[in-house]
PDB file of C-alpha atoms in Angstrom:
ATOM      1  CA  MET A   1     -42.823 -15.669 -11.421  1.00 39.00           C
ATOM      2  CA  THR A   2     -46.010 -14.344  -9.849  1.00 39.00           C
ATOM      3  CA  PRO A   3     -49.416 -14.158 -11.562  1.00 40.00           C
ATOM      4  CA  THR A   4     -49.144 -10.394 -11.933  1.00 36.00           C
ATOM      5  CA  GLU A   5     -45.903 -10.827 -13.880  1.00 36.00           C
ATOM      6  CA  THR A   6     -47.647 -12.981 -16.461  1.00 32.00           C
ATOM      7  CA  GLY A   7     -50.356 -10.441 -17.199  1.00 34.00           C
ATOM      8  CA  ALA A   8     -54.077 -11.078 -16.871  1.00 37.00           C
ATOM      9  CA  GLY A   9     -55.302 -14.142 -15.063  1.00 65.00           C
ATOM     10  CA  SER A  10     -56.793 -15.544 -18.259  1.00 85.00           C
ATOM     11  CA  ALA A  11     -53.388 -15.277 -19.970  1.00 90.00           C
ATOM     12  CA  THR A  12     -51.773 -17.183 -17.111  1.00 92.00           C
ATOM     13  CA  ALA A  13     -54.456 -19.878 -17.287  1.00 93.00           C
ATOM     14  CA  GLU A  14     -53.959 -20.185 -21.051  1.00 95.00           C
ATOM     15  CA  LEU A  15     -50.202 -20.557 -20.614  1.00 96.00           C
ATOM     16  CA  LEU A  16     -50.685 -23.219 -17.945  1.00 97.00           C
ATOM     17  CA  ALA A  17     -53.317 -25.092 -19.926  1.00 96.00           C
ATOM     18  CA  ARG A  18     -51.879 -24.873 -23.444  1.00 96.00           C
ATOM     19  CA  GLY A  19     -48.190 -24.121 -23.086  1.00 97.00           C
ATOM     20  CA  GLU A  20     -45.597 -26.660 -24.162  1.00 97.00           C
ATOM     21  CA  LEU A  21     -44.671 -28.492 -20.976  1.00 97.00           C
ATOM     22  CA  THR A  22     -41.029 -29.525 -20.587  1.00 97.00           C
ATOM     23  CA  VAL A  23     -39.888 -31.473 -17.526  1.00 96.00           C
ATOM     24  CA  ARG A  24     -36.687 -30.076 -15.992  1.00 95.00           C
ATOM     25  CA  GLY A  25     -36.446 -32.045 -12.749  1.00 94.00           C
ATOM     26  CA  ARG A  26     -38.253 -33.658  -9.828  1.00 92.00           C
ATOM     27  CA  ILE A  27     -39.039 -32.272  -6.374  1.00 89.00           C
ATOM     28  CA  ARG A  28     -37.540 -35.083  -4.287  1.00 85.00           C
ATOM     29  CA  GLU A  29     -39.131 -34.011  -0.984  1.00 82.00           C
ATOM     30  CA  ALA A  30     -42.671 -34.406  -2.309  1.00 82.00           C
ATOM     31  CA  SER A  31     -44.654 -37.472  -1.207  1.00 82.00           C
ATOM     32  CA  ASN A  32     -46.231 -37.741  -4.674  1.00 90.00           C
ATOM     33  CA  ALA A  33     -44.590 -37.199  -8.047  1.00 93.00           C
ATOM     34  CA  ALA A  34     -43.998 -33.435  -8.383  1.00 95.00           C
ATOM     35  CA  LEU A  35     -42.102 -32.332 -11.476  1.00 97.00           C
ATOM     36  CA  PHE A  36     -40.519 -28.930 -12.017  1.00 97.00           C
ATOM     37  CA  CYS A  37     -41.291 -27.845 -15.574  1.00 98.00           C
ATOM     38  CA  THR A  38     -41.135 -24.930 -17.958  1.00 97.00           C
ATOM     39  CA  LEU A  39     -44.009 -23.702 -20.127  1.00 97.00           C
ATOM     40  CA  ALA A  40     -43.806 -21.914 -23.474  1.00 97.00           C
ATOM     41  CA  LEU A  41     -46.617 -20.505 -25.603  1.00 96.00           C
ATOM     42  CA  ASP A  42     -46.534 -17.774 -28.273  1.00 94.00           C
ATOM     43  CA  GLY A  43     -43.343 -16.233 -26.931  1.00 94.00           C
ATOM     44  CA  ARG A  44     -44.454 -16.363 -23.289  1.00 95.00           C
ATOM     45  CA  GLU A  45     -42.674 -18.532 -20.757  1.00 96.00           C
ATOM     46  CA  ALA A  46     -43.131 -19.536 -17.144  1.00 96.00           C
ATOM     47  CA  SER A  47     -42.093 -22.201 -14.661  1.00 97.00           C
ATOM     48  CA  CYS A  48     -44.577 -24.567 -13.045  1.00 98.00           C
ATOM     49  CA  ILE A  49     -45.112 -27.680 -10.975  1.00 97.00           C
ATOM     50  CA  TYR A  50     -46.724 -30.621 -12.765  1.00 98.00           C
ATOM     51  CA  LYS A  51     -48.160 -33.442 -10.643  1.00 97.00           C
ATOM     52  CA  PRO A  52     -49.389 -36.295 -12.847  1.00 97.00           C
ATOM     53  CA  VAL A  53     -52.260 -38.411 -11.568  1.00 97.00           C
ATOM     54  CA  ALA A  54     -50.164 -41.472 -12.422  1.00 96.00           C
ATOM     55  CA  GLY A  55     -47.648 -40.412  -9.763  1.00 95.00           C
ATOM     56  CA  GLU A  56     -50.161 -40.086  -6.910  1.00 95.00           C
ATOM     57  CA  ARG A  57     -49.580 -42.389  -3.948  1.00 93.00           C
ATOM     58  CA  PRO A  58     -52.735 -44.275  -2.857  1.00 93.00           C
ATOM     59  CA  LEU A  59     -54.297 -43.039   0.395  1.00 92.00           C
ATOM     60  CA  TRP A  60     -56.687 -44.945   2.638  1.00 91.00           C
ATOM     61  CA  ASP A  61     -59.104 -42.031   3.080  1.00 90.00           C
ATOM     62  CA  PHE A  62     -59.154 -40.475  -0.406  1.00 95.00           C
ATOM     63  CA  PRO A  63     -60.178 -42.175  -3.663  1.00 92.00           C
ATOM     64  CA  ASP A  64     -57.257 -43.050  -5.938  1.00 93.00           C
ATOM     65  CA  GLY A  65     -56.464 -40.620  -8.730  1.00 94.00           C
ATOM     66  CA  THR A  66     -58.315 -37.625  -7.245  1.00 96.00           C
ATOM     67  CA  LEU A  67     -55.566 -35.472  -5.717  1.00 97.00           C
ATOM     68  CA  ALA A  68     -54.890 -33.392  -8.837  1.00 97.00           C
ATOM     69  CA  GLY A  69     -58.561 -32.480  -9.133  1.00 97.00           C
ATOM     70  CA  ARG A  70     -58.625 -31.446  -5.481  1.00 98.00           C
ATOM     71  CA  GLU A  71     -55.658 -29.129  -6.064  1.00 98.00           C
ATOM     72  CA  VAL A  72     -57.548 -27.406  -8.876  1.00 98.00           C
ATOM     73  CA  ALA A  73     -60.711 -27.252  -6.763  1.00 98.00           C
ATOM     74  CA  ALA A  74     -58.764 -25.518  -3.971  1.00 98.00           C
ATOM     75  CA  TYR A  75     -57.597 -22.914  -6.488  1.00 98.00           C
ATOM     76  CA  GLU A  76     -61.164 -22.361  -7.703  1.00 97.00           C
ATOM     77  CA  VAL A  77     -62.419 -21.775  -4.145  1.00 98.00           C
ATOM     78  CA  SER A  78     -59.482 -19.483  -3.413  1.00 98.00           C
ATOM     79  CA  GLU A  79     -60.277 -17.406  -6.479  1.00 97.00           C
ATOM     80  CA  ALA A  80     -63.923 -17.195  -5.456  1.00 97.00           C
ATOM     81  CA  THR A  81     -62.876 -15.658  -2.121  1.00 97.00           C
ATOM     82  CA  GLY A  82     -61.066 -12.853  -3.933  1.00 97.00           C
ATOM     83  CA  TRP A  83     -58.029 -13.428  -1.707  1.00 97.00           C
ATOM     84  CA  GLY A  84     -55.906 -15.173  -4.350  1.00 96.00           C
ATOM     85  CA  LEU A  85     -54.221 -17.485  -1.848  1.00 98.00           C
ATOM     86  CA  VAL A  86     -53.493 -20.402  -4.201  1.00 98.00           C
ATOM     87  CA  PRO A  87     -51.251 -20.049  -7.268  1.00 97.00           C
ATOM     88  CA  PRO A  88     -53.005 -20.407 -10.635  1.00 97.00           C
ATOM     89  CA  THR A  89     -53.694 -24.117 -11.141  1.00 97.00           C
ATOM     90  CA  VAL A  90     -55.224 -26.127 -14.001  1.00 97.00           C
ATOM     91  CA  LEU A  91     -55.891 -29.741 -14.893  1.00 97.00           C
ATOM     92  CA  ARG A  92     -54.218 -30.700 -18.156  1.00 97.00           C
ATOM     93  CA  ASP A  93     -52.470 -33.419 -20.111  1.00 97.00           C
ATOM     94  CA  GLY A  94     -48.686 -33.671 -19.869  1.00 96.00           C
ATOM     95  CA  PRO A  95     -45.720 -35.938 -20.586  1.00 95.00           C
ATOM     96  CA  TYR A  96     -46.952 -38.473 -17.978  1.00 96.00           C
ATOM     97  CA  GLY A  97     -50.672 -38.089 -18.573  1.00 97.00           C
ATOM     98  CA  GLU A  98     -53.314 -35.904 -16.980  1.00 97.00           C
ATOM     99  CA  GLY A  99     -52.257 -33.966 -13.941  1.00 97.00           C
ATOM    100  CA  MET A 100     -52.274 -30.748 -11.995  1.00 97.00           C
ATOM    101  CA  CYS A 101     -50.193 -27.872 -13.400  1.00 98.00           C
ATOM    102  CA  GLN A 102     -49.521 -24.949 -11.028  1.00 98.00           C
ATOM    103  CA  LEU A 103     -47.578 -21.746 -11.558  1.00 97.00           C
ATOM    104  CA  TRP A 104     -44.184 -21.744  -9.833  1.00 97.00           C
ATOM    105  CA  ILE A 105     -43.888 -19.102  -7.106  1.00 96.00           C
ATOM    106  CA  ASP A 106     -40.584 -17.427  -6.148  1.00 94.00           C
ATOM    107  CA  VAL A 107     -40.310 -17.182  -2.366  1.00 92.00           C
ATOM    108  CA  GLN A 108     -39.057 -14.445  -0.027  1.00 86.00           C
ATOM    109  CA  ALA A 109     -37.016 -16.912   2.018  1.00 78.00           C
ATOM    110  CA  GLU A 110     -36.185 -14.711   5.014  1.00 74.00           C
ATOM    111  CA  THR A 111     -39.834 -14.065   5.919  1.00 81.00           C
ATOM    112  CA  GLU A 112     -40.502 -15.566   9.366  1.00 89.00           C
ATOM    113  CA  LEU A 113     -43.990 -17.014   9.746  1.00 94.00           C
ATOM    114  CA  LEU A 114     -43.281 -19.820  12.257  1.00 93.00           C
ATOM    115  CA  ALA A 115     -41.019 -19.996  15.288  1.00 91.00           C
ATOM    116  CA  LEU A 116     -40.156 -21.962  18.426  1.00 89.00           C
ATOM    117  CA  VAL A 117     -39.935 -19.755  21.526  1.00 90.00           C
ATOM    118  CA  GLU A 118     -39.320 -20.144  25.230  1.00 87.00           C
ATOM    119  CA  GLY A 119     -42.129 -19.582  27.706  1.00 82.00           C
ATOM    120  CA  GLU A 120     -45.803 -20.462  27.782  1.00 83.00           C
ATOM    121  CA  GLU A 121     -47.232 -17.356  26.095  1.00 90.00           C
ATOM    122  CA  PRO A 122     -46.379 -15.866  22.694  1.00 92.00           C
ATOM    123  CA  GLU A 123     -44.901 -12.403  22.306  1.00 92.00           C
ATOM    124  CA  PRO A 124     -46.996  -9.653  20.705  1.00 94.00           C
ATOM    125  CA  GLY A 125     -47.353 -10.272  16.986  1.00 95.00           C
ATOM    126  CA  TRP A 126     -47.441 -14.054  17.408  1.00 97.00           C
ATOM    127  CA  LYS A 127     -50.142 -16.668  18.023  1.00 96.00           C
ATOM    128  CA  ALA A 128     -49.641 -19.913  19.946  1.00 94.00           C
ATOM    129  CA  ILE A 129     -50.040 -23.278  18.198  1.00 92.00           C
ATOM    130  CA  GLY A 130     -48.916 -25.586  20.999  1.00 86.00           C
ATOM    131  CA  LEU A 131     -45.941 -27.088  22.785  1.00 82.00           C
ATOM    132  CA  ALA A 132     -43.388 -29.047  20.795  1.00 78.00           C
ATOM    133  CA  GLU A 133     -40.649 -31.414  21.937  1.00 73.00           C
ATOM    134  CA  VAL A 134     -37.197 -30.071  21.069  1.00 68.00           C
ATOM    135  CA  GLY A 135     -35.058 -32.877  22.512  1.00 72.00           C
ATOM    136  CA  GLU A 136     -33.575 -33.983  25.826  1.00 71.00           C
ATOM    137  CA  GLY A 137     -36.974 -33.747  27.516  1.00 71.00           C
ATOM    138  CA  ARG A 138     -37.306 -30.052  26.676  1.00 81.00           C
ATOM    139  CA  THR A 139     -40.303 -28.350  25.098  1.00 83.00           C
ATOM    140  CA  ALA A 140     -40.788 -25.036  23.369  1.00 88.00           C
ATOM    141  CA  LEU A 141     -43.833 -23.100  22.274  1.00 92.00           C
ATOM    142  CA  LEU A 142     -44.599 -23.363  18.572  1.00 92.00           C
ATOM    143  CA  VAL A 143     -46.044 -20.079  17.273  1.00 94.00           C
ATOM    144  CA  HIS A 144     -47.107 -18.541  13.988  1.00 96.00           C
ATOM    145  CA  ALA A 145     -47.200 -14.896  12.994  1.00 96.00           C
ATOM    146  CA  ASP A 146     -50.337 -12.902  13.803  1.00 97.00           C
ATOM    147  CA  ASP A 147     -50.554 -12.097  10.107  1.00 97.00           C
ATOM    148  CA  GLU A 148     -53.766 -11.208   8.278  1.00 97.00           C
ATOM    149  CA  ARG A 149     -52.609 -13.225   5.269  1.00 97.00           C
ATOM    150  CA  LEU A 150     -52.307 -16.332   7.444  1.00 98.00           C
ATOM    151  CA  ARG A 151     -55.689 -15.619   8.997  1.00 98.00           C
ATOM    152  CA  ARG A 152     -57.299 -15.580   5.567  1.00 98.00           C
ATOM    153  CA  LEU A 153     -55.562 -18.841   4.753  1.00 98.00           C
ATOM    154  CA  ALA A 154     -56.897 -20.356   7.989  1.00 98.00           C
ATOM    155  CA  VAL A 155     -60.426 -19.514   6.824  1.00 98.00           C
ATOM    156  CA  LEU A 156     -59.784 -21.002   3.382  1.00 98.00           C
ATOM    157  CA  ASP A 157     -58.393 -24.177   4.974  1.00 98.00           C
ATOM    158  CA  ALA A 158     -61.518 -24.518   7.105  1.00 98.00           C
ATOM    159  CA  VAL A 159     -63.687 -24.232   3.987  1.00 98.00           C
ATOM    160  CA  ILE A 160     -61.734 -26.758   1.901  1.00 98.00           C
ATOM    161  CA  ASN A 161     -61.116 -29.056   4.902  1.00 98.00           C
ATOM    162  CA  ASN A 162     -57.344 -29.054   4.436  1.00 97.00           C
ATOM    163  CA  ALA A 163     -55.776 -32.098   6.072  1.00 96.00           C
ATOM    164  CA  ASP A 164     -52.167 -31.018   5.553  1.00 94.00           C
ATOM    165  CA  ARG A 165     -51.365 -27.329   6.187  1.00 96.00           C
ATOM    166  CA  LYS A 166     -47.645 -27.521   6.970  1.00 93.00           C
ATOM    167  CA  GLY A 167     -45.145 -24.719   7.353  1.00 91.00           C
ATOM    168  CA  GLY A 168     -43.431 -25.683   4.116  1.00 89.00           C
ATOM    169  CA  HIS A 169     -46.698 -25.110   2.267  1.00 94.00           C
ATOM    170  CA  LEU A 170     -46.604 -21.363   3.020  1.00 96.00           C
ATOM    171  CA  LEU A 171     -45.000 -19.266   0.293  1.00 96.00           C
ATOM    172  CA  PRO A 172     -44.431 -15.558   1.070  1.00 95.00           C
ATOM    173  CA  THR A 173     -43.333 -13.617  -1.996  1.00 95.00           C
ATOM    174  CA  PRO A 174     -41.059 -10.582  -2.495  1.00 93.00           C
ATOM    175  CA  ASP A 175     -44.093  -8.428  -3.365  1.00 93.00           C
ATOM    176  CA  GLY A 176     -45.732  -9.112   0.021  1.00 93.00           C
ATOM    177  CA  ARG A 177     -48.226 -11.740  -1.043  1.00 95.00           C
ATOM    178  CA  LEU A 178     -48.677 -15.141   0.582  1.00 96.00           C
ATOM    179  CA  TYR A 179     -49.629 -18.353  -1.208  1.00 97.00           C
ATOM    180  CA  GLY A 180     -50.557 -21.788   0.094  1.00 97.00           C
ATOM    181  CA  ILE A 181     -49.671 -24.888  -1.900  1.00 97.00           C
ATOM    182  CA  ASP A 182     -50.134 -28.691  -1.781  1.00 96.00           C
ATOM    183  CA  HIS A 183     -53.915 -29.060  -1.560  1.00 97.00           C
ATOM    184  CA  GLY A 184     -54.271 -32.675  -2.656  1.00 97.00           C
ATOM    185  CA  VAL A 185     -55.788 -33.875   0.630  1.00 97.00           C
ATOM    186  CA  THR A 186     -58.748 -31.515   0.826  1.00 98.00           C
ATOM    187  CA  PHE A 187     -62.551 -31.583   0.476  1.00 98.00           C
ATOM    188  CA  ASN A 188     -63.089 -34.834   2.372  1.00 97.00           C
ATOM    189  CA  THR A 189     -66.685 -35.191   3.560  1.00 97.00           C
ATOM    190  CA  GLU A 190     -65.385 -36.012   7.064  1.00 95.00           C
ATOM    191  CA  ASN A 191     -63.773 -33.356   9.258  1.00 95.00           C
ATOM    192  CA  LYS A 192     -60.029 -33.784   8.684  1.00 94.00           C
ATOM    193  CA  LEU A 193     -58.728 -30.263   9.309  1.00 96.00           C
ATOM    194  CA  ARG A 194     -55.029 -30.520  10.215  1.00 95.00           C
ATOM    195  CA  THR A 195     -53.101 -27.280  10.258  1.00 95.00           C
ATOM    196  CA  LEU A 196     -50.432 -25.180  11.928  1.00 95.00           C
ATOM    197  CA  LEU A 197     -52.767 -22.178  11.812  1.00 96.00           C
ATOM    198  CA  TRP A 198     -54.703 -22.780  15.039  1.00 96.00           C
ATOM    199  CA  GLY A 199     -53.742 -19.441  16.585  1.00 96.00           C
ATOM    200  CA  TRP A 200     -57.205 -17.929  16.017  1.00 97.00           C
ATOM    201  CA  ALA A 201     -59.153 -21.046  17.110  1.00 97.00           C
ATOM    202  CA  GLY A 202     -62.379 -19.986  18.818  1.00 97.00           C
ATOM    203  CA  GLU A 203     -61.880 -16.296  18.027  1.00 98.00           C
ATOM    204  CA  PRO A 204     -64.577 -14.367  16.128  1.00 98.00           C
ATOM    205  CA  LEU A 205     -64.273 -14.292  12.369  1.00 98.00           C
ATOM    206  CA  THR A 206     -63.369 -10.911  10.941  1.00 98.00           C
ATOM    207  CA  THR A 207     -66.040  -8.879   9.161  1.00 98.00           C
ATOM    208  CA  GLU A 208     -64.090  -9.434   5.961  1.00 98.00           C
ATOM    209  CA  ALA A 209     -64.148 -13.206   6.450  1.00 98.00           C
ATOM    210  CA  VAL A 210     -67.898 -13.198   7.096  1.00 98.00           C
ATOM    211  CA  ASP A 211     -68.478 -11.209   3.903  1.00 98.00           C
ATOM    212  CA  VAL A 212     -66.275 -13.616   1.935  1.00 98.00           C
ATOM    213  CA  LEU A 213     -68.057 -16.662   3.355  1.00 98.00           C
ATOM    214  CA  GLU A 214     -71.448 -15.208   2.488  1.00 98.00           C
ATOM    215  CA  GLY A 215     -70.199 -14.692  -1.059  1.00 98.00           C
ATOM    216  CA  LEU A 216     -68.913 -18.266  -1.172  1.00 98.00           C
ATOM    217  CA  ARG A 217     -72.283 -19.588  -0.043  1.00 97.00           C
ATOM    218  CA  GLY A 218     -73.939 -17.982  -3.027  1.00 97.00           C
ATOM    219  CA  ALA A 219     -71.155 -18.950  -5.421  1.00 97.00           C
ATOM    220  CA  LEU A 220     -71.282 -22.609  -4.387  1.00 97.00           C
ATOM    221  CA  ALA A 221     -74.951 -22.668  -5.333  1.00 95.00           C
ATOM    222  CA  GLY A 222     -74.062 -21.199  -8.724  1.00 96.00           C
ATOM    223  CA  PRO A 223     -70.945 -20.740 -10.865  1.00 95.00           C
ATOM    224  CA  LEU A 224     -68.394 -21.993  -8.326  1.00 97.00           C
ATOM    225  CA  GLY A 225     -70.389 -25.167  -7.751  1.00 96.00           C
ATOM    226  CA  GLU A 226     -70.466 -25.715 -11.511  1.00 96.00           C
ATOM    227  CA  ARG A 227     -66.679 -25.280 -11.784  1.00 96.00           C
ATOM    228  CA  LEU A 228     -66.125 -27.761  -8.954  1.00 97.00           C
ATOM    229  CA  THR A 229     -68.246 -30.391 -10.690  1.00 96.00           C
ATOM    230  CA  GLY A 230     -65.909 -33.021 -12.069  1.00 92.00           C
ATOM    231  CA  LEU A 231     -63.067 -31.936  -9.793  1.00 97.00           C
ATOM    232  CA  ILE A 232     -64.649 -33.259  -6.590  1.00 97.00           C
ATOM    233  CA  THR A 233     -67.787 -35.324  -6.000  1.00 97.00           C
ATOM    234  CA  PRO A 234     -71.316 -33.943  -5.501  1.00 97.00           C
ATOM    235  CA  ALA A 235     -71.175 -35.110  -1.865  1.00 97.00           C
ATOM    236  CA  GLU A 236     -67.911 -33.205  -1.376  1.00 98.00           C
ATOM    237  CA  ILE A 237     -69.433 -30.064  -2.898  1.00 98.00           C
ATOM    238  CA  ASP A 238     -72.378 -30.392  -0.508  1.00 98.00           C
ATOM    239  CA  ALA A 239     -69.965 -30.864   2.416  1.00 98.00           C
ATOM    240  CA  THR A 240     -68.087 -27.710   1.383  1.00 98.00           C
ATOM    241  CA  HIS A 241     -71.352 -25.795   1.359  1.00 98.00           C
ATOM    242  CA  ALA A 242     -72.154 -27.203   4.819  1.00 98.00           C
ATOM    243  CA  ARG A 243     -68.745 -26.093   6.164  1.00 98.00           C
ATOM    244  CA  VAL A 244     -69.364 -22.562   4.908  1.00 98.00           C
ATOM    245  CA  ASP A 245     -72.802 -22.553   6.551  1.00 98.00           C
ATOM    246  CA  GLY A 246     -71.274 -23.897   9.768  1.00 98.00           C
ATOM    247  CA  LEU A 247     -68.623 -21.204   9.892  1.00 98.00           C
ATOM    248  CA  LEU A 248     -71.217 -18.487   9.342  1.00 98.00           C
ATOM    249  CA  THR A 249     -73.511 -19.930  12.000  1.00 98.00           C
ATOM    250  CA  ALA A 250     -70.734 -20.275  14.583  1.00 98.00           C
ATOM    251  CA  GLY A 251     -69.136 -16.938  13.699  1.00 98.00           C
ATOM    252  CA  VAL A 252     -65.738 -18.115  14.959  1.00 98.00           C
ATOM    253  CA  HIS A 253     -62.633 -19.858  13.687  1.00 98.00           C
ATOM    254  CA  PRO A 254     -62.932 -23.637  14.175  1.00 97.00           C
ATOM    255  CA  GLU A 255     -61.199 -25.466  17.011  1.00 95.00           C
ATOM    256  CA  PRO A 256     -59.658 -28.962  17.003  1.00 92.00           C
ATOM    257  CA  ASN A 257     -62.371 -31.551  17.635  1.00 84.00           C
ATOM    258  CA  GLY A 258     -60.143 -34.266  19.113  1.00 80.00           C
ATOM    259  CA  GLU A 259     -61.307 -36.861  16.591  1.00 76.00           C
ATOM    260  CA  TRP A 260     -58.350 -36.310  14.255  1.00 75.00           C
ATOM    261  CA  PRO A 261     -54.741 -35.182  14.865  1.00 80.00           C
ATOM    262  CA  ALA A 262     -54.876 -31.395  14.852  1.00 90.00           C
ATOM    263  CA  ILE A 263     -51.363 -30.771  13.504  1.00 89.00           C
ATOM    264  CA  PRO A 264     -49.876 -32.481  10.426  1.00 86.00           C
ATOM    265  CA  TRP A 265     -46.680 -34.509  10.676  1.00 77.00           C
ATOM    266  CA  PRO A 266     -44.053 -33.467  10.035  1.00 72.00           C
ATOM    267  CA  PRO A 267     -45.283 -29.942  10.830  1.00 70.00           C
ATOM    268  CA  VAL A 268     -42.813 -28.209   8.502  1.00 70.00           C
TER     269      VAL A 268
END
């Protein structure tokens, strides 16, 4: 189900926040507890992912019990951009306590966004990420699609300081949209950007991106900043504002700084 199939955004948020939550199974591949659930409210139904705070694995560089709030904060920033890159997400109580509840997204599986190719330069329509070992001493060039949807997501990741943008976190849909998921390790005050979307590193930001960032700067000082309060810390809100200012000042997509691994592991 996509947000447009549920009606207005407020109706989707109400279903996520107030619907009866029934656990149907567990996503075994997830590093933290991620439960596949159904929601029902006043004759409306949807599927969702519920990640209870109680099931979060402790991390050395993020305070315990904060990942669910960061997921909701990423959704709030995404909505403020107008790009709608994160599925509707709320913080709510559930069968295992408070947690993040996010609308389930059906994926267009055959869409190719990442690839391994021979040679040292990408073909037209692709952007280079870097060389990857493919076994027996061989390497191949890891590339991602030169896709405007991915480029928008790269800007969002730079704003929220996403430390884990893997290939499996990209969800293209049958209606042509693209969503990013799994935003628990975001908004750190230190630069921790780790992503597969380095293809535009150092290139000028698009006019659209500059306009969006200018809008975010104002929103962070107003209603967006208020919505983020309680989801992330005041210092993390200030750091987000500083990242937006930095992007606007530089006018280009960020580049790896060498102080932190640039690509998450595993990458997919």
